[in-house]
mmCIF file of C-alpha atoms in Angstrom:
data_model
loop_
_atom_site.group_PDB
_atom_site.id
_atom_site.type_symbol
_atom_site.label_atom_id
_atom_site.label_comp_id
_atom_site.label_asym_id
_atom_site.label_seq_id
_atom_site.Cartn_x
_atom_site.Cartn_y
_atom_site.Cartn_z
ATOM 1 C CA MET A 155 0.000 0.000 0.000
ATOM 2 C CA ALA A 156 1.352 3.418 -0.900
ATOM 3 C CA SER A 157 1.834 6.217 1.560
ATOM 4 C CA VAL A 158 -1.648 7.618 1.109
ATOM 5 C CA MET A 159 -2.714 9.450 4.261
ATOM 6 C CA THR A 160 -0.005 7.897 6.440
ATOM 7 C CA GLN A 161 0.772 11.412 7.604
ATOM 8 C CA PRO A 162 -1.991 13.959 7.991
ATOM 9 C CA ASP A 163 -1.729 16.592 5.273
ATOM 10 C CA THR A 164 -1.876 19.669 7.458
ATOM 11 C CA PHE A 165 -0.757 23.239 7.005
ATOM 12 C CA THR A 166 -0.025 26.027 9.428
ATOM 13 C CA ILE A 167 -1.193 29.642 9.592
ATOM 14 C CA ALA A 168 0.444 31.855 12.208
ATOM 15 C CA GLY A 169 1.460 28.838 14.272
ATOM 16 C CA ARG A 170 -1.956 27.188 14.192
ATOM 17 C CA GLU A 171 -2.005 23.784 12.524
ATOM 18 C CA LEU A 172 -5.064 23.165 10.362
ATOM 19 C CA ARG A 173 -6.299 19.886 8.985
ATOM 20 C CA SER A 174 -9.108 21.329 6.905
ATOM 21 C CA ARG A 175 -8.054 23.318 3.870
ATOM 22 C CA LEU A 176 -11.501 24.846 3.591
ATOM 23 C CA ILE A 177 -12.316 28.096 5.383
ATOM 24 C CA VAL A 178 -15.939 29.193 5.123
ATOM 25 C CA GLY A 179 -17.848 32.405 5.577
ATOM 26 C CA THR A 180 -20.944 32.812 7.725
ATOM 27 C CA GLY A 181 -22.850 35.360 5.633
ATOM 28 C CA LYS A 182 -25.906 35.115 3.377
ATOM 29 C CA TYR A 183 -27.401 31.958 4.878
ATOM 30 C CA ARG A 184 -31.180 31.710 4.885
ATOM 31 C CA THR A 185 -31.217 30.643 8.522
ATOM 32 C CA ASN A 186 -28.690 30.353 11.314
ATOM 33 C CA GLU A 187 -29.562 26.700 11.689
ATOM 34 C CA GLU A 188 -28.626 26.074 8.061
ATOM 35 C CA MET A 189 -25.369 27.964 8.581
ATOM 36 C CA VAL A 190 -24.415 25.868 11.575
ATOM 37 C CA ARG A 191 -25.168 22.628 9.729
ATOM 38 C CA ALA A 192 -23.299 23.775 6.620
ATOM 39 C CA ILE A 193 -20.203 24.688 8.633
ATOM 40 C CA GLU A 194 -20.309 21.262 10.211
ATOM 41 C CA ALA A 195 -20.659 19.563 6.814
ATOM 42 C CA SER A 196 -17.793 21.629 5.388
ATOM 43 C CA GLY A 197 -15.381 20.356 8.023
ATOM 44 C CA ALA A 198 -13.980 23.878 8.342
ATOM 45 C CA GLU A 199 -11.970 24.698 11.453
ATOM 46 C CA VAL A 200 -11.954 28.436 10.771
ATOM 47 C CA VAL A 201 -14.919 30.639 9.815
ATOM 48 C CA THR A 202 -15.023 34.300 8.878
ATOM 49 C CA VAL A 203 -17.296 36.811 10.599
ATOM 50 C CA ALA A 204 -18.029 40.491 10.010
ATOM 51 C CA VAL A 205 -18.060 43.365 12.502
ATOM 52 C CA ARG A 206 -21.206 45.473 12.409
ATOM 53 C CA ARG A 207 -23.231 47.820 14.582
ATOM 54 C CA VAL A 208 -25.637 46.170 16.973
ATOM 55 C CA ASP A 209 -29.174 46.982 15.845
ATOM 56 C CA LEU A 210 -30.438 48.823 18.911
ATOM 57 C CA ASP A 211 -34.071 48.864 17.833
ATOM 58 C CA ARG A 212 -34.201 45.110 17.419
ATOM 59 C CA THR A 213 -32.136 43.929 20.305
ATOM 60 C CA LYS A 214 -33.677 40.481 20.057
ATOM 61 C CA GLU A 215 -31.593 40.069 16.929
ATOM 62 C CA GLU A 216 -28.759 37.792 17.848
ATOM 63 C CA GLY A 217 -25.090 38.187 17.114
ATOM 64 C CA ILE A 218 -23.384 35.223 15.568
ATOM 65 C CA LEU A 219 -21.841 34.176 18.878
ATOM 66 C CA TYR A 220 -25.248 32.810 19.871
ATOM 67 C CA HIS A 221 -24.775 30.182 17.173
ATOM 68 C CA LEU A 222 -21.055 29.443 17.018
ATOM 69 C CA ASP A 223 -18.878 28.104 19.806
ATOM 70 C CA PRO A 224 -15.495 29.856 19.557
ATOM 71 C CA SER A 225 -13.916 27.089 21.633
ATOM 72 C CA LYS A 226 -14.723 24.644 18.821
ATOM 73 C CA ILE A 227 -14.319 26.779 15.737
ATOM 74 C CA ALA A 228 -11.837 29.588 15.219
ATOM 75 C CA LEU A 229 -13.331 32.941 14.284
ATOM 76 C CA LEU A 230 -11.617 35.022 11.650
ATOM 77 C CA PRO A 231 -13.024 38.569 11.777
ATOM 78 C CA ASN A 232 -12.954 40.444 8.482
ATOM 79 C CA THR A 233 -12.794 44.064 7.383
ATOM 80 C CA ALA A 234 -15.386 43.547 4.659
ATOM 81 C CA GLY A 235 -17.064 46.686 3.420
ATOM 82 C CA CYS A 236 -14.045 48.915 4.056
ATOM 83 C CA TYR A 237 -12.878 51.121 1.198
ATOM 84 C CA ASN A 238 -9.774 52.653 2.761
ATOM 85 C CA ALA A 239 -6.934 51.620 5.057
ATOM 86 C CA GLU A 240 -8.125 53.732 7.987
ATOM 87 C CA ASP A 241 -11.537 52.064 8.107
ATOM 88 C CA ALA A 242 -10.035 48.599 7.697
ATOM 89 C CA ILE A 243 -7.662 49.228 10.604
ATOM 90 C CA ARG A 244 -10.576 50.462 12.730
ATOM 91 C CA TYR A 245 -12.652 47.361 11.989
ATOM 92 C CA ALA A 246 -9.661 45.105 12.627
ATOM 93 C CA ARG A 247 -9.113 46.649 16.046
ATOM 94 C CA LEU A 248 -12.809 46.267 16.907
ATOM 95 C CA GLY A 249 -12.668 42.635 15.809
ATOM 96 C CA ARG A 250 -9.682 41.938 18.014
ATOM 97 C CA ALA A 251 -11.255 43.730 20.978
ATOM 98 C CA ALA A 252 -13.964 41.062 21.005
ATOM 99 C CA GLY A 253 -11.263 38.927 22.557
ATOM 100 C CA MET A 254 -11.537 35.855 20.329
ATOM 101 C CA SER A 255 -8.555 36.191 18.074
ATOM 102 C CA ASP A 256 -5.739 38.377 16.819
ATOM 103 C CA TRP A 257 -6.287 37.018 13.317
ATOM 104 C CA ILE A 258 -7.803 39.391 10.794
ATOM 105 C CA LYS A 259 -8.986 38.833 7.258
ATOM 106 C CA LEU A 260 -7.850 42.133 5.780
ATOM 107 C CA GLU A 261 -9.981 43.254 2.886
ATOM 108 C CA VAL A 262 -9.865 46.771 1.449
ATOM 109 C CA ILE A 263 -12.181 47.158 -1.501
ATOM 110 C CA GLY A 264 -11.358 49.541 -4.326
ATOM 111 C CA ASP A 265 -14.408 49.373 -6.547
ATOM 112 C CA GLU A 266 -18.092 48.726 -5.908
ATOM 113 C CA ARG A 267 -18.891 46.988 -9.183
ATOM 114 C CA THR A 268 -16.123 44.396 -9.097
ATOM 115 C CA LEU A 269 -15.330 44.490 -5.364
ATOM 116 C CA LEU A 270 -11.726 44.136 -6.459
ATOM 117 C CA PRO A 271 -9.175 44.977 -3.787
ATOM 118 C CA ASP A 272 -7.433 48.338 -3.466
ATOM 119 C CA THR A 273 -3.971 46.817 -3.282
ATOM 120 C CA ALA A 274 -2.186 50.044 -2.293
ATOM 121 C CA ALA A 275 -4.577 50.548 0.625
ATOM 122 C CA THR A 276 -4.335 46.852 1.521
ATOM 123 C CA LEU A 277 -0.543 47.120 1.756
ATOM 124 C CA GLU A 278 -0.864 50.293 3.827
ATOM 125 C CA ALA A 279 -3.278 48.674 6.278
ATOM 126 C CA ALA A 280 -1.294 45.433 6.430
ATOM 127 C CA LYS A 281 1.812 47.314 7.502
ATOM 128 C CA VAL A 282 0.003 48.987 10.407
ATOM 129 C CA LEU A 283 -1.815 45.841 11.525
ATOM 130 C CA VAL A 284 1.278 43.623 11.419
ATOM 131 C CA ALA A 285 3.099 46.228 13.544
ATOM 132 C CA GLU A 286 0.208 46.051 16.046
ATOM 133 C CA GLY A 287 0.640 42.307 16.333
ATOM 134 C CA PHE A 288 -2.264 41.167 14.195
ATOM 135 C CA LYS A 289 -2.000 37.927 12.246
ATOM 136 C CA VAL A 290 -3.022 39.319 8.897
ATOM 137 C CA LEU A 291 -4.617 37.136 6.233
ATOM 138 C CA ALA A 292 -4.739 39.526 3.309
ATOM 139 C CA TYR A 293 -7.318 39.362 0.541
ATOM 140 C CA THR A 294 -5.755 40.522 -2.710
ATOM 141 C CA ASN A 295 -6.010 40.061 -6.445
ATOM 142 C CA GLU A 296 -3.957 37.552 -8.401
ATOM 143 C CA ASP A 297 -1.097 40.005 -8.861
ATOM 144 C CA VAL A 298 2.197 38.331 -7.965
ATOM 145 C CA ILE A 299 3.956 41.571 -7.032
ATOM 146 C CA THR A 300 1.310 42.603 -4.484
ATOM 147 C CA ALA A 301 1.330 39.088 -3.066
ATOM 148 C CA LEU A 302 5.111 39.227 -2.608
ATOM 149 C CA ARG A 303 4.866 42.634 -0.919
ATOM 150 C CA LEU A 304 2.160 41.415 1.453
ATOM 151 C CA GLU A 305 4.437 38.551 2.421
ATOM 152 C CA ASP A 306 7.385 40.925 2.878
ATOM 153 C CA LEU A 307 5.262 43.066 5.210
ATOM 154 C CA GLY A 308 4.730 40.050 7.454
ATOM 155 C CA CYS A 309 1.252 38.829 6.533
ATOM 156 C CA ALA A 310 0.448 35.392 7.947
ATOM 157 C CA ALA A 311 -1.282 34.315 4.724
ATOM 158 C CA VAL A 312 -1.910 35.840 1.325
ATOM 159 C CA MET A 313 -5.334 35.299 -0.231
ATOM 160 C CA PRO A 314 -5.632 35.943 -3.958
ATOM 161 C CA LEU A 315 -9.094 35.811 -5.473
ATOM 162 C CA ALA A 316 -10.278 33.172 -7.919
ATOM 163 C CA SER A 317 -12.707 35.716 -9.404
ATOM 164 C CA PRO A 318 -14.774 38.604 -7.977
ATOM 165 C CA ILE A 319 -16.453 38.172 -4.583
ATOM 166 C CA GLY A 320 -19.848 36.524 -4.893
ATOM 167 C CA SER A 321 -19.502 36.009 -8.663
ATOM 168 C CA GLY A 322 -19.176 32.235 -8.715
ATOM 169 C CA LEU A 323 -17.089 32.505 -11.889
ATOM 170 C CA GLY A 324 -14.479 30.065 -10.641
ATOM 171 C CA LEU A 325 -10.719 30.289 -11.083
ATOM 172 C CA VAL A 326 -10.172 32.718 -13.961
ATOM 173 C CA ASN A 327 -6.402 32.927 -13.727
ATOM 174 C CA PRO A 328 -4.820 29.641 -12.722
ATOM 175 C CA TYR A 329 -1.411 30.663 -14.057
ATOM 176 C CA TYR A 330 -1.033 33.671 -11.760
ATOM 177 C CA VAL A 331 -2.422 31.848 -8.754
ATOM 178 C CA ARG A 332 0.081 29.053 -9.375
ATOM 179 C CA GLU A 333 2.865 31.596 -9.712
ATOM 180 C CA ILE A 334 1.882 33.224 -6.401
ATOM 181 C CA LYS A 335 1.963 29.842 -4.689
ATOM 182 C CA THR A 336 5.355 29.075 -6.221
ATOM 183 C CA ARG A 337 6.879 32.365 -5.121
ATOM 184 C CA LEU A 338 5.520 32.729 -1.574
ATOM 185 C CA SER A 339 6.535 30.923 1.582
ATOM 186 C CA VAL A 340 3.490 31.866 3.658
ATOM 187 C CA PRO A 341 0.241 29.950 3.041
ATOM 188 C CA VAL A 342 -1.702 30.944 -0.059
ATOM 189 C CA ILE A 343 -5.483 30.686 0.380
ATOM 190 C CA VAL A 344 -7.653 31.387 -2.644
ATOM 191 C CA ASP A 345 -10.424 33.659 -1.392
ATOM 192 C CA ALA A 346 -13.576 34.467 -3.358
ATOM 193 C CA GLY A 347 -15.080 33.502 -6.686
ATOM 194 C CA VAL A 348 -15.487 29.746 -6.364
ATOM 195 C CA GLY A 349 -18.976 28.798 -7.592
ATOM 196 C CA THR A 350 -19.264 25.045 -7.366
ATOM 197 C CA ALA A 351 -17.316 21.941 -6.405
ATOM 198 C CA SER A 352 -15.395 21.621 -9.682
ATOM 199 C CA ASP A 353 -14.092 25.182 -9.210
ATOM 200 C CA ALA A 354 -12.807 24.252 -5.767
ATOM 201 C CA CYS A 355 -11.186 21.115 -7.117
ATOM 202 C CA VAL A 356 -9.422 22.912 -9.985
ATOM 203 C CA THR A 357 -8.275 25.626 -7.585
ATOM 204 C CA MET A 358 -6.733 23.117 -5.187
ATOM 205 C CA GLU A 359 -5.072 21.347 -8.121
ATOM 206 C CA GLN A 360 -2.960 24.493 -8.581
ATOM 207 C CA GLY A 361 -1.192 23.589 -5.345
ATOM 208 C CA VAL A 362 -2.545 26.367 -3.134
ATOM 209 C CA ASP A 363 -2.846 25.696 0.592
ATOM 210 C CA GLY A 364 -6.562 26.218 0.907
ATOM 211 C CA ILE A 365 -9.732 27.981 -0.186
ATOM 212 C CA LEU A 366 -11.976 30.487 1.563
ATOM 213 C CA MET A 367 -15.554 30.642 0.309
ATOM 214 C CA ASN A 368 -18.959 31.823 1.415
ATOM 215 C CA THR A 369 -21.579 32.498 -1.273
ATOM 216 C CA ALA A 370 -21.038 29.253 -3.174
ATOM 217 C CA ILE A 371 -22.201 27.332 -0.115
ATOM 218 C CA ALA A 372 -24.663 29.781 1.439
ATOM 219 C CA GLN A 373 -26.549 30.456 -1.787
ATOM 220 C CA ALA A 374 -26.676 26.887 -3.083
ATOM 221 C CA LYS A 375 -30.214 25.479 -3.099
ATOM 222 C CA ASP A 376 -29.081 22.984 -0.496
ATOM 223 C CA ALA A 377 -26.304 24.728 1.412
ATOM 224 C CA VAL A 378 -25.511 21.790 3.662
ATOM 225 C CA ARG A 379 -25.119 19.444 0.728
ATOM 226 C CA MET A 380 -22.940 21.966 -1.148
ATOM 227 C CA ALA A 381 -20.786 22.369 1.957
ATOM 228 C CA ARG A 382 -20.155 18.638 1.884
ATOM 229 C CA ALA A 383 -19.451 18.766 -1.866
ATOM 230 C CA MET A 384 -16.921 21.535 -1.265
ATOM 231 C CA ARG A 385 -15.201 19.559 1.472
ATOM 232 C CA LEU A 386 -14.853 16.589 -0.856
ATOM 233 C CA ALA A 387 -13.753 18.768 -3.785
ATOM 234 C CA VAL A 388 -11.069 20.508 -1.745
ATOM 235 C CA GLU A 389 -9.785 17.138 -0.571
ATOM 236 C CA ALA A 390 -9.942 15.685 -4.089
ATOM 237 C CA GLY A 391 -8.135 18.661 -5.605
ATOM 238 C CA ARG A 392 -5.467 18.512 -2.929
ATOM 239 C CA GLU A 393 -4.948 14.787 -3.438
ATOM 240 C CA ALA A 394 -4.758 15.221 -7.221
ATOM 241 C CA TYR A 395 -2.181 17.971 -6.795
ATOM 242 C CA LEU A 396 -0.074 15.794 -4.497
ATOM 243 C CA ALA A 397 -0.503 12.815 -6.807
ATOM 244 C CA GLY A 398 0.792 14.805 -9.780
ATOM 245 C CA ARG A 399 -1.340 14.723 -12.894
ATOM 246 C CA MET A 400 -0.384 13.009 -16.146
ATOM 247 C CA PRO A 401 0.912 15.258 -18.916
ATOM 248 C CA LYS A 402 -1.614 16.643 -21.393
ATOM 249 C CA ARG A 403 -1.219 15.453 -24.995
ATOM 250 C CA GLU A 404 -2.753 16.757 -28.174
ATOM 251 C CA VAL A 405 -3.156 13.233 -29.586
ATOM 252 C CA ALA A 406 -4.842 10.152 -28.239
ATOM 253 C CA VAL A 407 -2.860 7.300 -26.740
ATOM 254 C CA PRO A 408 -4.709 3.995 -26.398
ATOM 255 C CA SER A 409 -5.072 2.585 -22.908
ATOM 256 C CA SER A 410 -5.388 -1.027 -24.070
ATOM 257 C CA PRO A 411 -2.588 -3.004 -25.779
ATOM 258 C CA THR A 412 -2.344 -2.540 -29.531
ATOM 259 C CA ARG A 413 -0.734 -5.957 -29.731
ATOM 260 C CA GLY A 414 -2.699 -9.145 -29.515
ATOM 261 C CA MET A 415 -5.562 -7.941 -31.654
ATOM 262 C CA LEU A 416 -7.336 -10.670 -33.654
ATOM 263 C CA ALA A 417 -6.205 -11.067 -37.215
ATOM 264 C CA MET B 262 -44.954 67.872 42.042
ATOM 265 C CA ILE B 263 -42.500 65.282 40.702
ATOM 266 C CA MET B 264 -39.666 66.746 38.714
ATOM 267 C CA PRO B 265 -38.782 64.793 35.585
ATOM 268 C CA GLU B 266 -35.515 62.881 35.836
ATOM 269 C CA PRO B 267 -32.751 64.851 34.193
ATOM 270 C CA THR B 268 -31.234 63.135 31.167
ATOM 271 C CA ILE B 269 -28.210 63.653 28.960
ATOM 272 C CA ALA B 270 -27.952 63.333 25.199
ATOM 273 C CA ILE B 271 -25.466 60.884 23.742
ATOM 274 C CA THR B 272 -25.035 59.342 20.320
ATOM 275 C CA ILE B 273 -25.136 55.564 20.032
ATOM 276 C CA ASN B 274 -24.602 53.875 16.686
ATOM 277 C CA GLY B 275 -25.331 57.099 14.868
ATOM 278 C CA SER B 276 -28.581 58.083 16.606
ATOM 279 C CA THR B 277 -29.082 60.462 19.508
ATOM 280 C CA ARG B 278 -30.602 59.112 22.697
ATOM 281 C CA GLN B 279 -31.527 60.594 26.031
ATOM 282 C CA VAL B 280 -30.141 58.545 28.876
ATOM 283 C CA ALA B 281 -29.858 58.902 32.623
ATOM 284 C CA PRO B 282 -26.720 60.697 33.764
ATOM 285 C CA GLY B 283 -23.996 58.803 35.551
ATOM 286 C CA LEU B 284 -24.605 55.457 33.886
ATOM 287 C CA THR B 285 -21.593 53.228 33.403
ATOM 288 C CA ILE B 286 -21.218 51.589 30.018
ATOM 289 C CA PRO B 287 -22.426 48.146 31.220
ATOM 290 C CA GLU B 288 -25.448 49.809 32.855
ATOM 291 C CA LEU B 289 -26.201 51.672 29.650
ATOM 292 C CA LEU B 290 -25.888 48.493 27.580
ATOM 293 C CA GLU B 291 -28.102 46.622 30.006
ATOM 294 C CA SER B 292 -30.750 49.340 29.652
ATOM 295 C CA LEU B 293 -30.619 48.654 25.899
ATOM 296 C CA GLY B 294 -31.036 44.916 26.432
ATOM 297 C CA LEU B 295 -27.419 44.116 25.568
ATOM 298 C CA ASP B 296 -24.877 41.905 27.295
ATOM 299 C CA PHE B 297 -21.598 43.828 27.489
ATOM 300 C CA ARG B 298 -19.667 40.570 27.220
ATOM 301 C CA LEU B 299 -20.960 39.996 23.693
ATOM 302 C CA VAL B 300 -20.278 43.415 22.215
ATOM 303 C CA VAL B 301 -17.355 45.729 21.631
ATOM 304 C CA VAL B 302 -17.673 49.415 22.499
ATOM 305 C CA GLU B 303 -15.909 52.286 20.850
ATOM 306 C CA HIS B 304 -16.112 55.424 23.005
ATOM 307 C CA ASN B 305 -15.376 58.695 21.204
ATOM 308 C CA ARG B 306 -13.383 56.704 18.609
ATOM 309 C CA ALA B 307 -11.317 54.855 21.228
ATOM 310 C CA ILE B 308 -11.973 51.159 21.766
ATOM 311 C CA LEU B 309 -12.708 50.310 25.381
ATOM 312 C CA GLU B 310 -11.276 47.104 26.734
ATOM 313 C CA ARG B 311 -14.066 45.004 28.173
ATOM 314 C CA ALA B 312 -12.499 44.936 31.640
ATOM 315 C CA ARG B 313 -12.509 48.739 31.719
ATOM 316 C CA LEU B 314 -16.154 49.199 30.734
ATOM 317 C CA PRO B 315 -17.499 49.404 34.322
ATOM 318 C CA GLU B 316 -15.088 52.273 35.038
ATOM 319 C CA VAL B 317 -16.444 54.501 32.288
ATOM 320 C CA GLU B 318 -19.484 56.735 32.851
ATOM 321 C CA VAL B 319 -21.247 58.254 29.879
ATOM 322 C CA LYS B 320 -21.070 62.032 29.601
ATOM 323 C CA PRO B 321 -23.193 64.463 27.583
ATOM 324 C CA GLY B 322 -22.218 64.462 23.919
ATOM 325 C CA ASP B 323 -20.437 61.104 24.062
ATOM 326 C CA ASN B 324 -20.332 59.154 20.827
ATOM 327 C CA LEU B 325 -20.569 55.397 21.234
ATOM 328 C CA GLU B 326 -20.336 52.650 18.669
ATOM 329 C CA VAL B 327 -21.567 49.270 19.859
ATOM 330 C CA VAL B 328 -20.628 46.441 17.532
ATOM 331 C CA HIS B 329 -20.716 42.671 17.453
ATOM 332 C CA PHE B 330 -19.938 39.805 15.099
ATOM 333 C CA VAL B 331 -22.455 38.992 12.399
ATOM 334 C CA GLY B 332 -22.384 36.587 9.467
ATOM 335 C CA GLY B 333 -19.863 37.548 6.816
ATOM 336 C CA GLY B 334 -17.445 36.184 4.278
#
């Protein structure tokens, strides 16, 4: 028997060893119950959360901590919705003050239509947050230079997109994502754009360390079932990457012997 | 004749509210139906550590942001 799974295939972000290569978001679910079940089905050990004002007129509305147990699942607060470094830093500090984690998913958006990152502002915010001791997981585009600079600044992970947030377009630029993975030492997590299980599989086949996704699971008709599909796809893609695929050829090569055919 | 209780005006999450003077932050949050252990408070743009909340009394004109974690990606 070959060495399949003799050693657990783990990776480490900021000193924390993770078995699951799937990180999931907690937004856009139809119900909290569905969210909880989907997270469970995904096998994720880390989930993202957003920081928002408490709605004072509807104080019965529950924060997400009523549904998630931070002792069982690590919370990764995000700076979603921030369009400049100052706001992102403010949200990051608020997220840390909740006392769950010094990890932050840094996201500084530059454009409303595409939700593409403002890379200059992301670098600016990353520098400040790293200096303040945050473990920064930085959302960025698939630009190799920005990825290298985020690593140089001390980010704990660099997270290039597959395609725009919430688009479900899948991995549009496998070459650049592969190049980022080749060039960086810190974990590379593809964040945003995965639409279905095959997208997740192809993304993992590029050799990246993991995938972060939200909408693809939350907005599937059956979110719990899609969460399971994503878990399997991430595992399958990872295994295929480690296995090493056969070379592509432009001509067919028969799989059965050409000798021994009947006369 | 009963005099009305004096109140002070503060801003919480962008809207002005009249509250009793001398309230500490946990007392204020409790009056709003909130558990101070589940929220983070920014007081005049400075984040208050949770352990310090009982030491801080709200003053007229204070600007408070009360935030928590919600679903997000």
